[in-house]
PDB file of N, CA and C in Angstrom:
ATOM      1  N   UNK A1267     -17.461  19.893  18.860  1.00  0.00           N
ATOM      2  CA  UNK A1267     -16.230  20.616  18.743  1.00  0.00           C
ATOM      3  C   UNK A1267     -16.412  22.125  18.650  1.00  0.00           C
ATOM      4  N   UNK A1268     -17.429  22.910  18.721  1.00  0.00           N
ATOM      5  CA  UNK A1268     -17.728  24.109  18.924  1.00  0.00           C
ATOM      6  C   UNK A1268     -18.179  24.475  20.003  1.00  0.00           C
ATOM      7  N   UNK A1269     -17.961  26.071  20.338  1.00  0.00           N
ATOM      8  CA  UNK A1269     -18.438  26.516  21.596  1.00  0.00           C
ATOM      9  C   UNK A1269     -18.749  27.548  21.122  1.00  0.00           C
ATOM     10  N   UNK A1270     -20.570  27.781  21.812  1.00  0.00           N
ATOM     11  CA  UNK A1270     -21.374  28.840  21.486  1.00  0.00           C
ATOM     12  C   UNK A1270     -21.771  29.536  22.806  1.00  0.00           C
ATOM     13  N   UNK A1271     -22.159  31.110  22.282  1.00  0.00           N
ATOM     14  CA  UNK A1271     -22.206  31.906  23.772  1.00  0.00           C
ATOM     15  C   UNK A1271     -23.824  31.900  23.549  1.00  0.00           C
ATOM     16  N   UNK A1272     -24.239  31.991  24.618  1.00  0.00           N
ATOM     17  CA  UNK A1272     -25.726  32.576  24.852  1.00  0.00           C
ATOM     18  C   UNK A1272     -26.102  33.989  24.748  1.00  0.00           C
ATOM     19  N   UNK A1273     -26.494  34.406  23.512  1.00  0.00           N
ATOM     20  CA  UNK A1273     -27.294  35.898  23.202  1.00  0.00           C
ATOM     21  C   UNK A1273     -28.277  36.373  23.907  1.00  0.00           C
ATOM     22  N   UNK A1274     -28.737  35.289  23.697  1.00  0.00           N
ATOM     23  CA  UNK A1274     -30.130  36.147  24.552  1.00  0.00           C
ATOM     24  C   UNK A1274     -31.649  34.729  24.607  1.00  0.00           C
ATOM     25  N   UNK A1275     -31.659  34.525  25.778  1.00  0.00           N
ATOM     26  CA  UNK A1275     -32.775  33.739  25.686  1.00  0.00           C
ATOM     27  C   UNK A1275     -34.338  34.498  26.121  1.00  0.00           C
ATOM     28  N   UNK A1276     -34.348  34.419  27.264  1.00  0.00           N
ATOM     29  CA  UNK A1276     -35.771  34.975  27.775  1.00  0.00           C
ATOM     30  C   UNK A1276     -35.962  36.297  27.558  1.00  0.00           C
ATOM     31  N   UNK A1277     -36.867  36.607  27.055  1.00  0.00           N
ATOM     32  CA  UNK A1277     -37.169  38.107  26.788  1.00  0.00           C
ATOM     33  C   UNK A1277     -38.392  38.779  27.217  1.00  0.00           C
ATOM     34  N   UNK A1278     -38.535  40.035  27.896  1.00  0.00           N
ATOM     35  CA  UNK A1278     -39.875  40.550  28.269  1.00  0.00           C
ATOM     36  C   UNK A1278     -41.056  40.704  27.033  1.00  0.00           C
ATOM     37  N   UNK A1279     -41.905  40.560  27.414  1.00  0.00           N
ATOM     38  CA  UNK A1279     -42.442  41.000  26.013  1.00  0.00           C
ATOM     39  C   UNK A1279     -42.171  42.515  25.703  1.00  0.00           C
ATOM     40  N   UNK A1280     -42.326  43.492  26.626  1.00  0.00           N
ATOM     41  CA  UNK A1280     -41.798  44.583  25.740  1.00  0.00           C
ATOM     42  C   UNK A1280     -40.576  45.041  24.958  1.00  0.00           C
ATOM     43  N   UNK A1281     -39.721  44.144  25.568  1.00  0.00           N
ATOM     44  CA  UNK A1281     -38.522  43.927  24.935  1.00  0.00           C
ATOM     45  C   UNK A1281     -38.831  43.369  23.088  1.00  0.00           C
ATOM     46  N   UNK A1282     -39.728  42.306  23.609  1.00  0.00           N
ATOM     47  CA  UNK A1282     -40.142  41.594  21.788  1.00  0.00           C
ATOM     48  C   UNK A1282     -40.337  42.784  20.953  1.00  0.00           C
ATOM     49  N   UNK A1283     -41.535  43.160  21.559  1.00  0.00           N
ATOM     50  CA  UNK A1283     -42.169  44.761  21.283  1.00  0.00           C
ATOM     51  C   UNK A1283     -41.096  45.431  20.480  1.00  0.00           C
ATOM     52  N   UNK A1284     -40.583  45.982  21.366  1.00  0.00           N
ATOM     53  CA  UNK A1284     -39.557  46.798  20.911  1.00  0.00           C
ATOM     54  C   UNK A1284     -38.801  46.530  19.663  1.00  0.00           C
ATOM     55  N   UNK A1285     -37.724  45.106  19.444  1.00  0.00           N
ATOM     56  CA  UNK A1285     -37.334  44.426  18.282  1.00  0.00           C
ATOM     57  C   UNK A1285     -38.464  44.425  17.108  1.00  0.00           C
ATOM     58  N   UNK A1286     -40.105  44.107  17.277  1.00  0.00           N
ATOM     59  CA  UNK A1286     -40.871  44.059  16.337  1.00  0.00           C
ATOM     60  C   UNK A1286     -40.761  45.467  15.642  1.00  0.00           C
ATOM     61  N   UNK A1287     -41.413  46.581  16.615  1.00  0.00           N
ATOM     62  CA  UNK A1287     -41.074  47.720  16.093  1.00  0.00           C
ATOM     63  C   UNK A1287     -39.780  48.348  15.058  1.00  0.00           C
ATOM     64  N   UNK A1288     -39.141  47.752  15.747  1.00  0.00           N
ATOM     65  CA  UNK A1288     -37.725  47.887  14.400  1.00  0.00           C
ATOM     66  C   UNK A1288     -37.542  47.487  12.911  1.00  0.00           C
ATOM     67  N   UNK A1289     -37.559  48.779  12.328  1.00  0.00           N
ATOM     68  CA  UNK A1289     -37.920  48.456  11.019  1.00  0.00           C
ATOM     69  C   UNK A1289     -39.113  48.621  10.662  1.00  0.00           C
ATOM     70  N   UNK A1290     -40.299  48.987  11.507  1.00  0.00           N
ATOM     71  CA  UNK A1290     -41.475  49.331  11.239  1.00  0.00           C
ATOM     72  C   UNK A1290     -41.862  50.946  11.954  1.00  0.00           C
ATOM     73  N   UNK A1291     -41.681  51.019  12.799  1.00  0.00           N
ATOM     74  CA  UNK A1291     -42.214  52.624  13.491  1.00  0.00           C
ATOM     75  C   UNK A1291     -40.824  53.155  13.987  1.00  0.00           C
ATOM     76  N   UNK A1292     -40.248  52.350  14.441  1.00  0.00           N
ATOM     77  CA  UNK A1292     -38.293  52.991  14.671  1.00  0.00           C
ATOM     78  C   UNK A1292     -37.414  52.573  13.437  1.00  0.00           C
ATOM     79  N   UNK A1293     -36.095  53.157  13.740  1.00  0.00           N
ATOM     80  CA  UNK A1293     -35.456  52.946  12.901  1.00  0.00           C
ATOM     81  C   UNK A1293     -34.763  51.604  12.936  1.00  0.00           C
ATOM     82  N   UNK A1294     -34.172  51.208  11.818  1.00  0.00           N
ATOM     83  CA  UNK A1294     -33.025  50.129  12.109  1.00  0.00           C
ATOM     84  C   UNK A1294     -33.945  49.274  10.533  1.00  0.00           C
ATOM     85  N   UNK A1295     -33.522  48.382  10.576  1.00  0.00           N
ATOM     86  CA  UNK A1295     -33.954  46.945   9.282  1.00  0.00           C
ATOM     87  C   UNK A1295     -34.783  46.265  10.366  1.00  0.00           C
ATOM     88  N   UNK A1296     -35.827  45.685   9.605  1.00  0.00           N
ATOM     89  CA  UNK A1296     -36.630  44.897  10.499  1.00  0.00           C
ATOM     90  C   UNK A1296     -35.871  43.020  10.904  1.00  0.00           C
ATOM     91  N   UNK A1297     -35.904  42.919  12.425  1.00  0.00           N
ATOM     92  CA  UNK A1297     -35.145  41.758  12.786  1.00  0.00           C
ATOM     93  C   UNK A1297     -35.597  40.890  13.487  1.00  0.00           C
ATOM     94  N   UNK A1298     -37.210  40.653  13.069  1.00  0.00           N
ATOM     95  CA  UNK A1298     -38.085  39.904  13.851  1.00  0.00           C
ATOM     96  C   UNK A1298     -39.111  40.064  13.439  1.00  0.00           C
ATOM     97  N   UNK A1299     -39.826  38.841  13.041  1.00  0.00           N
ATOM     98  CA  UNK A1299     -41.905  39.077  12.158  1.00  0.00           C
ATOM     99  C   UNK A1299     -42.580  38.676  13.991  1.00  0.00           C
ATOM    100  N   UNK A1300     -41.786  38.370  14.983  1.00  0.00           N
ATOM    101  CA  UNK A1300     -42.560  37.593  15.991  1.00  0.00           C
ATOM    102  C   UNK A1300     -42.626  39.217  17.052  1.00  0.00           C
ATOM    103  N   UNK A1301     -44.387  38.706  17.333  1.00  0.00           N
ATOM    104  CA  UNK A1301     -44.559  40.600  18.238  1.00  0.00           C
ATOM    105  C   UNK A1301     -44.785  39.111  19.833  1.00  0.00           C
ATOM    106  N   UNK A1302     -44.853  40.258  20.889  1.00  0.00           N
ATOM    107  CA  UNK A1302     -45.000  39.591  22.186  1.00  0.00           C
ATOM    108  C   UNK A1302     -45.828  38.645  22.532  1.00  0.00           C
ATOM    109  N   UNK A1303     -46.635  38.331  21.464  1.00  0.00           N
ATOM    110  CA  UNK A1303     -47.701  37.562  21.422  1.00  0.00           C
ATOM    111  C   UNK A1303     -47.374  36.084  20.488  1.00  0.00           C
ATOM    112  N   UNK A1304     -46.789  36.207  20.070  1.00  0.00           N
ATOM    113  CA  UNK A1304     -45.982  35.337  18.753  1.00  0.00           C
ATOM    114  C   UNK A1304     -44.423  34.557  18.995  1.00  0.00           C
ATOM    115  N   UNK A1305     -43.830  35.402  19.865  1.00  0.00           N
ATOM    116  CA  UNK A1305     -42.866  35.126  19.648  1.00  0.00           C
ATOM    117  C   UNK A1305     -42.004  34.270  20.655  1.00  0.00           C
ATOM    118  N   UNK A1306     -41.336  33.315  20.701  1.00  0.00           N
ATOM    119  CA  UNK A1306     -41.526  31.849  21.589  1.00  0.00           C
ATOM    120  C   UNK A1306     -40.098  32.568  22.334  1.00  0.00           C
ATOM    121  N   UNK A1307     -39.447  33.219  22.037  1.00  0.00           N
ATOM    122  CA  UNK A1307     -38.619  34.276  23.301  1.00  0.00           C
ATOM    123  C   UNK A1307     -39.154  34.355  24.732  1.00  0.00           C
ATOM    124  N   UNK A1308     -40.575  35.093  24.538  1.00  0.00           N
ATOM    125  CA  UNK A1308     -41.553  35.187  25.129  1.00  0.00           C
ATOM    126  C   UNK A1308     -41.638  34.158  26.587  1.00  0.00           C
ATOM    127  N   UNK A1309     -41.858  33.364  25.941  1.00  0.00           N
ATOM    128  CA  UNK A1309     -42.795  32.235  26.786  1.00  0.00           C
ATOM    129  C   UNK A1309     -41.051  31.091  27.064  1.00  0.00           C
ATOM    130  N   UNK A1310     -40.334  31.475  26.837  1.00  0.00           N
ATOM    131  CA  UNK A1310     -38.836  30.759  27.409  1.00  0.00           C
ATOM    132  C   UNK A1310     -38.773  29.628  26.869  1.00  0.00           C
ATOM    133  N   UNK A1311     -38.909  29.220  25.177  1.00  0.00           N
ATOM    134  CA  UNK A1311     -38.611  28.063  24.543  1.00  0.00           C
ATOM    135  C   UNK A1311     -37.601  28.723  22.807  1.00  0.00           C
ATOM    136  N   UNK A1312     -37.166  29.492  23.572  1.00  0.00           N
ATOM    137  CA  UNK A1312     -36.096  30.298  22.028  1.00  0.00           C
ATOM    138  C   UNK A1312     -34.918  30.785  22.671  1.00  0.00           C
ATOM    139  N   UNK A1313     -33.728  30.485  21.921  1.00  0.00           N
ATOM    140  CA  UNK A1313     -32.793  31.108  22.143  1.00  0.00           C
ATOM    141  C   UNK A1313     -31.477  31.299  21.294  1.00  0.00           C
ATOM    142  N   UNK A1314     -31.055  32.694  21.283  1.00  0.00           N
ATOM    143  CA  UNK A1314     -30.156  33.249  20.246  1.00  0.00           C
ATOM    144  C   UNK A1314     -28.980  32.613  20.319  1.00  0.00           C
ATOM    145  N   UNK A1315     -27.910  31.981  19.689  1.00  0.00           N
ATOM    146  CA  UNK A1315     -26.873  31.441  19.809  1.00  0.00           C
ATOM    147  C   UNK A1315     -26.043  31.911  19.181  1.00  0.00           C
ATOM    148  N   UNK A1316     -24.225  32.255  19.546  1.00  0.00           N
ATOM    149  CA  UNK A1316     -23.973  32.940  18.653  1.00  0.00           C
ATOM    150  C   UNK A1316     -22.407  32.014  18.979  1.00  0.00           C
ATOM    151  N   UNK A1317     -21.486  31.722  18.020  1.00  0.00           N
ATOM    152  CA  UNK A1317     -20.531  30.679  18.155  1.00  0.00           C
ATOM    153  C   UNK A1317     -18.932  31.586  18.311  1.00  0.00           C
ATOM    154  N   UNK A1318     -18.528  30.628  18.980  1.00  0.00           N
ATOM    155  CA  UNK A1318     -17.192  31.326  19.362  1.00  0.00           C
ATOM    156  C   UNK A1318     -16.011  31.315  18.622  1.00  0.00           C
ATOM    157  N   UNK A1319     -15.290  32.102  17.712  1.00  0.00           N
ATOM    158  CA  UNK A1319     -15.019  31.537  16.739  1.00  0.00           C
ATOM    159  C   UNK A1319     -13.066  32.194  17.685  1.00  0.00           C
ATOM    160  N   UNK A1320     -12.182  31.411  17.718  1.00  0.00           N
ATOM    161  CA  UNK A1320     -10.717  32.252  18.312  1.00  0.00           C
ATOM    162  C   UNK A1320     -10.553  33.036  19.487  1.00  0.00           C
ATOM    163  N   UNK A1321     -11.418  32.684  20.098  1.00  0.00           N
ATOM    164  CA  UNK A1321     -11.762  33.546  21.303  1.00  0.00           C
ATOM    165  C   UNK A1321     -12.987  34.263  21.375  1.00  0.00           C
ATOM    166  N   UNK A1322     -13.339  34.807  19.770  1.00  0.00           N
ATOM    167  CA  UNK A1322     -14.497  35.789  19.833  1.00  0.00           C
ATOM    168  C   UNK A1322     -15.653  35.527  19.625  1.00  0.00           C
ATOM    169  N   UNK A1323     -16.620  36.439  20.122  1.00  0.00           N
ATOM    170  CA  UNK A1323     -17.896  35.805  19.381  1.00  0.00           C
ATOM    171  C   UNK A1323     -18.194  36.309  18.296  1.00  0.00           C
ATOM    172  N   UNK A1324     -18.955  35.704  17.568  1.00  0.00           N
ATOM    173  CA  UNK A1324     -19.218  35.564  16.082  1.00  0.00           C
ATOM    174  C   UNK A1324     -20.631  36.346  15.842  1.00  0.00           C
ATOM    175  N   UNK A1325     -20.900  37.668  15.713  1.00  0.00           N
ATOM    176  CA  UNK A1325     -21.803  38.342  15.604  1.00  0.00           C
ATOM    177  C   UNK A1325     -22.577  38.537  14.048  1.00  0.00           C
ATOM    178  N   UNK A1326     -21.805  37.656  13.008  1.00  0.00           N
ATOM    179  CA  UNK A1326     -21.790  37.860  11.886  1.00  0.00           C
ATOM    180  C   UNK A1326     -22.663  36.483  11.314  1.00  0.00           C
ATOM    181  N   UNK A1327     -23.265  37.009  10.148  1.00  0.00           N
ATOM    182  CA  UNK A1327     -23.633  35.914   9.323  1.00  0.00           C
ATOM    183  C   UNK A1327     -22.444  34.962   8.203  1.00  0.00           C
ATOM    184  N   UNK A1328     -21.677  36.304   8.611  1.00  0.00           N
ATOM    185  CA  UNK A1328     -20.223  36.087   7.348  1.00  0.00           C
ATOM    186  C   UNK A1328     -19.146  35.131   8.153  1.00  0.00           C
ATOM    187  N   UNK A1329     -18.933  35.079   9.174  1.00  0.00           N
ATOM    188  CA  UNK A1329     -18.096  34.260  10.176  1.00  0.00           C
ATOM    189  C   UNK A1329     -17.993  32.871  10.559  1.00  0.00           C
ATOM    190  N   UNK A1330     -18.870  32.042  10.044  1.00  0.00           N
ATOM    191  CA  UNK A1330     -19.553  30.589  10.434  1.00  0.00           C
ATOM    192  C   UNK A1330     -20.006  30.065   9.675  1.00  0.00           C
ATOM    193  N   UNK A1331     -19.895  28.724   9.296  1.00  0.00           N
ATOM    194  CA  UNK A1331     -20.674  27.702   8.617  1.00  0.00           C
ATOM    195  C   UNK A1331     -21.923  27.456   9.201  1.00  0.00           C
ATOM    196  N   UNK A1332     -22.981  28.329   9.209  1.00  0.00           N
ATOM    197  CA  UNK A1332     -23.962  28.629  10.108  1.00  0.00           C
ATOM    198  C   UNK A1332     -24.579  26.833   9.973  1.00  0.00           C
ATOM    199  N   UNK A1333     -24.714  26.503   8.772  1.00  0.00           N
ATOM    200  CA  UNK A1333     -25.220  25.122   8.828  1.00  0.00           C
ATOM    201  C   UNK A1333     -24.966  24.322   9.457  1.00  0.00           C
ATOM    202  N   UNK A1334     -23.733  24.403   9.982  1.00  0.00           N
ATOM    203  CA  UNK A1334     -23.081  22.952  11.242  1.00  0.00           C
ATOM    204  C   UNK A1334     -24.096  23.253  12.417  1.00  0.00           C
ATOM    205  N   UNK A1335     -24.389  24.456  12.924  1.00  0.00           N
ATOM    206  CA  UNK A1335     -25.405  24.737  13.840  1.00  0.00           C
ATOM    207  C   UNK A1335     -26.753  24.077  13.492  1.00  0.00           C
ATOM    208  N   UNK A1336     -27.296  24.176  12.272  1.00  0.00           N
ATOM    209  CA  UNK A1336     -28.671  23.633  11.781  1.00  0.00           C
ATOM    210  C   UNK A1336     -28.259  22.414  12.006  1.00  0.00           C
ATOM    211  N   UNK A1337     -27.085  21.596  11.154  1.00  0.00           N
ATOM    212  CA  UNK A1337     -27.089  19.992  11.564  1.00  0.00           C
ATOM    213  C   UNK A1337     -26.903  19.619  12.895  1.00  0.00           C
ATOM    214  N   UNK A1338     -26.678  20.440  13.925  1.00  0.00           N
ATOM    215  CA  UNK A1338     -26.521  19.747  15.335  1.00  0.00           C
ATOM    216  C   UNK A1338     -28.246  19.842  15.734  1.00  0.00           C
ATOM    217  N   UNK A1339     -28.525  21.085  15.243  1.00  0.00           N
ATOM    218  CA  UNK A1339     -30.563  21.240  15.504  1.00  0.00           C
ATOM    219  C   UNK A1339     -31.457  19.980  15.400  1.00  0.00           C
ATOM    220  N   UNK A1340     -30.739  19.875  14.218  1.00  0.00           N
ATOM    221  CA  UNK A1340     -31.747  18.776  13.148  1.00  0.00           C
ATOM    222  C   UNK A1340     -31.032  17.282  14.239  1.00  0.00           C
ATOM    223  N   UNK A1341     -30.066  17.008  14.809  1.00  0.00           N
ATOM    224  CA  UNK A1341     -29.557  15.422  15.155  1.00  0.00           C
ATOM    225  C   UNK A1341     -29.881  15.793  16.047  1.00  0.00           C
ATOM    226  N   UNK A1342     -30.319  16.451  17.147  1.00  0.00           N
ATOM    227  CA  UNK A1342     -31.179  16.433  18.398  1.00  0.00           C
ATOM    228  C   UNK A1342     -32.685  16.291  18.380  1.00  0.00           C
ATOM    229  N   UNK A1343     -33.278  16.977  17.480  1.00  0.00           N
ATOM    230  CA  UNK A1343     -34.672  16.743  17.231  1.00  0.00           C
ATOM    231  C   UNK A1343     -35.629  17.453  18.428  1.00  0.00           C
ATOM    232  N   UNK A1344     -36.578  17.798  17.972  1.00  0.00           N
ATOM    233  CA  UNK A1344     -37.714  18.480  18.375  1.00  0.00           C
ATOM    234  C   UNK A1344     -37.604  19.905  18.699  1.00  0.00           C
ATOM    235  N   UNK A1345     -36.122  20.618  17.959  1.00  0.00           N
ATOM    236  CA  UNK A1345     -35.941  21.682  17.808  1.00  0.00           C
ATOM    237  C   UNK A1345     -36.386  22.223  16.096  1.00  0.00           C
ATOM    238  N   UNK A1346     -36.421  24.000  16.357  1.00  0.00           N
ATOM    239  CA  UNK A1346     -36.600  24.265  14.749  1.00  0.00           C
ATOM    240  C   UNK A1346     -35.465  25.085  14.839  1.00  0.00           C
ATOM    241  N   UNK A1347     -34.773  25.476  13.812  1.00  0.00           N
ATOM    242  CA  UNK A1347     -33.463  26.428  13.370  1.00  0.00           C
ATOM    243  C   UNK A1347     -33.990  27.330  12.842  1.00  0.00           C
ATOM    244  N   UNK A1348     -33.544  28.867  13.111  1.00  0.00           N
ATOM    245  CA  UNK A1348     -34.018  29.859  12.034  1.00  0.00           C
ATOM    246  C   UNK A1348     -33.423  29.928  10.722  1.00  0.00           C
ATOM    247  N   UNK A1349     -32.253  28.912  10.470  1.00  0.00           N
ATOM    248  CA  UNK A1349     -31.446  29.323   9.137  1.00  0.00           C
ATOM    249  C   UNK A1349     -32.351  28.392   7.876  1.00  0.00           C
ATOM    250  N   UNK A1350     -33.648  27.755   8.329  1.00  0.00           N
ATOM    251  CA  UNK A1350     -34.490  26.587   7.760  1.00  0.00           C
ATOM    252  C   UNK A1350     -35.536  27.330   7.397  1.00  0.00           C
ATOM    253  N   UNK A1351     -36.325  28.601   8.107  1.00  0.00           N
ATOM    254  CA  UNK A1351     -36.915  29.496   7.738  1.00  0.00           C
ATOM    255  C   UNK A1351     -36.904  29.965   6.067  1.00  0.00           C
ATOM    256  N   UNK A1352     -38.040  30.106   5.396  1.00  0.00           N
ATOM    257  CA  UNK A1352     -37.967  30.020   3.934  1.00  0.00           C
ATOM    258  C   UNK A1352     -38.033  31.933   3.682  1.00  0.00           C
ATOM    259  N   UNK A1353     -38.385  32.691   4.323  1.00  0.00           N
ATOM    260  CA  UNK A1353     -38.856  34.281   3.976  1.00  0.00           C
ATOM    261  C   UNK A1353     -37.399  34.783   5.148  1.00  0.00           C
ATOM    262  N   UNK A1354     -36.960  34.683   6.003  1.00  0.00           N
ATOM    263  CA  UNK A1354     -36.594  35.411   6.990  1.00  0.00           C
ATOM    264  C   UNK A1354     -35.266  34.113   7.600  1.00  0.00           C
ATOM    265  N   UNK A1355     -33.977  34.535   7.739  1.00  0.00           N
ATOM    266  CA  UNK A1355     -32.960  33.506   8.071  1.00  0.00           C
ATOM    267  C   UNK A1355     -32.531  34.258   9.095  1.00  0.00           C
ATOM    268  N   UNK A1356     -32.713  33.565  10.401  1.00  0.00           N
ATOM    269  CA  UNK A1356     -31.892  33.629  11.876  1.00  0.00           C
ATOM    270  C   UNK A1356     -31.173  33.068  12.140  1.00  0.00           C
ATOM    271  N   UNK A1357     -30.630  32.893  11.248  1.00  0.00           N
ATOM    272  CA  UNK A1357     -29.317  31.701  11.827  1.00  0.00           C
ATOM    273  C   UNK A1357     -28.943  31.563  13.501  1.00  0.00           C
ATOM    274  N   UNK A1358     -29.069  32.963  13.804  1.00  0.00           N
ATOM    275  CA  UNK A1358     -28.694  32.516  15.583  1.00  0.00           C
ATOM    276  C   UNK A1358     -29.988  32.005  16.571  1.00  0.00           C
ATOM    277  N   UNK A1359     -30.797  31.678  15.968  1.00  0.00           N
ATOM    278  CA  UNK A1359     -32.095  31.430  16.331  1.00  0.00           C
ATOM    279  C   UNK A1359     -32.399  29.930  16.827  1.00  0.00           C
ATOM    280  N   UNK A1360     -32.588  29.645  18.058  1.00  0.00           N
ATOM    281  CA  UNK A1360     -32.906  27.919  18.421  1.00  0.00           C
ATOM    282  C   UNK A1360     -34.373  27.617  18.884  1.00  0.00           C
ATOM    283  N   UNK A1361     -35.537  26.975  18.689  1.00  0.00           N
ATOM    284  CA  UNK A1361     -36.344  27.217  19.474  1.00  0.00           C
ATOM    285  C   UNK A1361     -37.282  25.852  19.282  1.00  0.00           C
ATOM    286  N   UNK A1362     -38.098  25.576  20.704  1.00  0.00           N
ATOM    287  CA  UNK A1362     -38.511  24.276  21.052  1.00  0.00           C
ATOM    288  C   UNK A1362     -39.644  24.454  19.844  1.00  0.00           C
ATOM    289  N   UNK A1363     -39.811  23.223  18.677  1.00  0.00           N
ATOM    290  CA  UNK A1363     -41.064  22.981  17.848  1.00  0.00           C
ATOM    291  C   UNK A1363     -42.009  22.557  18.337  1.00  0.00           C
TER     292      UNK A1363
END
């Protein structure tokens, strides 16, 4: 009963690059521990999901029962959720385990 948009799946690695850097040598909060080498963006088994909430998309952590997303993760299986992550929560985060 939900409809989610696609953020962002495949990513260059310098693109990763770039996000790693954030929060470490550029500015911004850091929004990613995964560098181009690490990070399953990379290699095309991750992808950002972000849910449609009235028309809009839901860019927020504050907007969504982010968990209904983890329980659809978890009843498909052989996926991991970032909102399950114990140091760092991605909630928009999907990616092959």
């Amino acid at each position: 009963g939900h409809i989610f948009y696609v953020k962002e799946g495949l990513r260059s690695a310098e693109l990763q690059d770039k996000y790693y850097a954030q929060g470490r040598t550029t500015a911004g909060g850091i929004i990613t521990y995964a560098t181009s080498k690490t990070g399953k963006h990379v290699i095309g088994k991750a992808v950002d999901l972000a849910p449609i909430i009235n028309g809009n998309i839901c860019n927020s952590t504050n907007c969504f029962n982010w968990q209904i997303l983890g329980n659809y993760v978890k009843r498909v299986g052989g996926l991991g959720w970032g909102g399950n992550w114990k140091n760092f929560k991605d909630y928009f985060h999907i990616e092959i385990a």
